[in-house]
PDB file of C-alpha atoms in Angstrom:
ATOM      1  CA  UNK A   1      -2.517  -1.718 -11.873  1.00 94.00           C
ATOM      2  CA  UNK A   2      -5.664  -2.076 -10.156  1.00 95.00           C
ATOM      3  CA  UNK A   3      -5.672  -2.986  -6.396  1.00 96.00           C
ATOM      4  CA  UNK A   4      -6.255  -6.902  -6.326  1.00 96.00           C
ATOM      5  CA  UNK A   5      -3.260  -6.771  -8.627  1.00 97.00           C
ATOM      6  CA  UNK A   6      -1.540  -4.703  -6.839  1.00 97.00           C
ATOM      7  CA  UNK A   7      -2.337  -6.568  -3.615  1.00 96.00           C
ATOM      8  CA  UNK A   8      -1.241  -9.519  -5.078  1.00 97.00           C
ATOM      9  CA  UNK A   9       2.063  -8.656  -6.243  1.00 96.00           C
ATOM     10  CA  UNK A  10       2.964  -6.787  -3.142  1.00 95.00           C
ATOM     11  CA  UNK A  11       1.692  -9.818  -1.323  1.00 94.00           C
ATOM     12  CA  UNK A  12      -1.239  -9.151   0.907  1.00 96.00           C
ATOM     13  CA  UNK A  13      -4.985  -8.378   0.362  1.00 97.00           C
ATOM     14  CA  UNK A  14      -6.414  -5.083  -0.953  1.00 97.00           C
ATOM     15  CA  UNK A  15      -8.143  -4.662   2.692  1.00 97.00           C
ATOM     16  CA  UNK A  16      -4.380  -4.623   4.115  1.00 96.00           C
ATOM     17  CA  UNK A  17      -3.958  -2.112   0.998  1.00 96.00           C
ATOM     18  CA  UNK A  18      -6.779  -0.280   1.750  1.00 96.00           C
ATOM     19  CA  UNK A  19      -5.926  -0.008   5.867  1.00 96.00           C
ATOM     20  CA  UNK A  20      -2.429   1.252   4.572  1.00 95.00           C
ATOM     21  CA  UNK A  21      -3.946   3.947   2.872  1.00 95.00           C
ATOM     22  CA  UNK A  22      -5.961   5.263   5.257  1.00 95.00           C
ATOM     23  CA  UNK A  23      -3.437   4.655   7.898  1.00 94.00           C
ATOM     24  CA  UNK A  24      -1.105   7.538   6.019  1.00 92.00           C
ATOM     25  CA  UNK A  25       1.285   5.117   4.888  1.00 94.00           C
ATOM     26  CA  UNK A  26       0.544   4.984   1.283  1.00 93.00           C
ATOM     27  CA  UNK A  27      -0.453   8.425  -0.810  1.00 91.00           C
ATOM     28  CA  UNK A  28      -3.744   8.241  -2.503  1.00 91.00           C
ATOM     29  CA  UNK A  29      -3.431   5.971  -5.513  1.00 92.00           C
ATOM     30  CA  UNK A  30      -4.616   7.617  -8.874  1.00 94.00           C
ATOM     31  CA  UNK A  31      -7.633   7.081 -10.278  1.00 95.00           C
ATOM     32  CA  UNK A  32      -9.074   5.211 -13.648  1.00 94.00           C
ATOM     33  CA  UNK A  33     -11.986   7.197 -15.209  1.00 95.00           C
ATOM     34  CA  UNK A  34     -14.281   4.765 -13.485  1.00 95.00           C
ATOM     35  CA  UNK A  35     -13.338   5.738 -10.229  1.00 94.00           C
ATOM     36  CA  UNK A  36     -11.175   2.546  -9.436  1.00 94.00           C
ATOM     37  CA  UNK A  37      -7.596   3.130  -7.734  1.00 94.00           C
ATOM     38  CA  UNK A  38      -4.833   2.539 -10.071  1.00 97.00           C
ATOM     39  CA  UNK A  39      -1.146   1.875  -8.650  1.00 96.00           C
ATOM     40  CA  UNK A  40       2.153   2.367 -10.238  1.00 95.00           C
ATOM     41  CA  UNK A  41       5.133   0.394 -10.157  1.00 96.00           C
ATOM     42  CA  UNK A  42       6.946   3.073  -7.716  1.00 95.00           C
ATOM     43  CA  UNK A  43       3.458   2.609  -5.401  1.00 94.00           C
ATOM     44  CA  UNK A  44       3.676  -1.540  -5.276  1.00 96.00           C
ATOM     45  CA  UNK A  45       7.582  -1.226  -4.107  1.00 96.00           C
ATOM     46  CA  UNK A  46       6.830   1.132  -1.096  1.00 95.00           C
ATOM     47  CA  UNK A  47       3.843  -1.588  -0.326  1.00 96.00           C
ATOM     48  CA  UNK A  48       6.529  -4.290  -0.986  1.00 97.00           C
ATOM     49  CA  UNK A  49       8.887  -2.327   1.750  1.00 96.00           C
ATOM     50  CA  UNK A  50       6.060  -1.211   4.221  1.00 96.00           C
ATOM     51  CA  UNK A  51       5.391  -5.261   4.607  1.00 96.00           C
ATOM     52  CA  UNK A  52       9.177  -5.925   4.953  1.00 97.00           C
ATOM     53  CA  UNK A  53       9.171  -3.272   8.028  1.00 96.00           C
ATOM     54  CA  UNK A  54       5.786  -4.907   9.450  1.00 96.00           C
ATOM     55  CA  UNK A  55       7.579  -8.179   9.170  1.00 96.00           C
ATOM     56  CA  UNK A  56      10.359  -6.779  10.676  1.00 97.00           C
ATOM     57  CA  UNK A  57       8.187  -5.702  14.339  1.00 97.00           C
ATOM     58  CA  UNK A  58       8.224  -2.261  13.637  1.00 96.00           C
ATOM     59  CA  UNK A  59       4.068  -1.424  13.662  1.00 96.00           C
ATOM     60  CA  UNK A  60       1.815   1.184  11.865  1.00 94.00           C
ATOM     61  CA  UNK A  61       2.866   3.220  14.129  1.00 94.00           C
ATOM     62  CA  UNK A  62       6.266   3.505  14.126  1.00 95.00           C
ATOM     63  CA  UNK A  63       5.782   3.739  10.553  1.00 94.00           C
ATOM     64  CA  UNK A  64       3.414   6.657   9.929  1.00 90.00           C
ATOM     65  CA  UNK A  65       6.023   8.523  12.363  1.00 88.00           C
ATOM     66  CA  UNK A  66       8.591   7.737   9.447  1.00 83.00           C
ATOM     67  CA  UNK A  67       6.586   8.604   6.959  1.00 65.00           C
TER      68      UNK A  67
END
């Protein structure tokens, strides 16, 4: 699953993706021969549960220190 679909199903935007990633709380997605990130089903549920906790008022933060 590319990242706009992704995104989309985890419900945010792939710059909130991207920031995730960088941020430490995502691992690097895999990689299509083109280069393009490519997320599996496992990835899009910890996205799913990492904007349940930011929902929740816990921040980057608290969740890189969990991670």
């Amino acid at each position: 699953m590319r990242i706009g679909e992704a995104a989309a199903a985890a419900g945010c935007t792939p710059r909130a993706l991207r920031l995730y990633e960088q941020r430490g709380l995502l691992p690097p997605p895999g990689r299509t021969a083109s280069g393009q990130r490519d997320y599996r089903p496992a990835e899009v549920a910890r996205l799913r549960v990492i904007r349940e906790l930011l929902a929740s008022g816990f921040t980057i933060e608290d969740l890189r220190s969990c991670a």
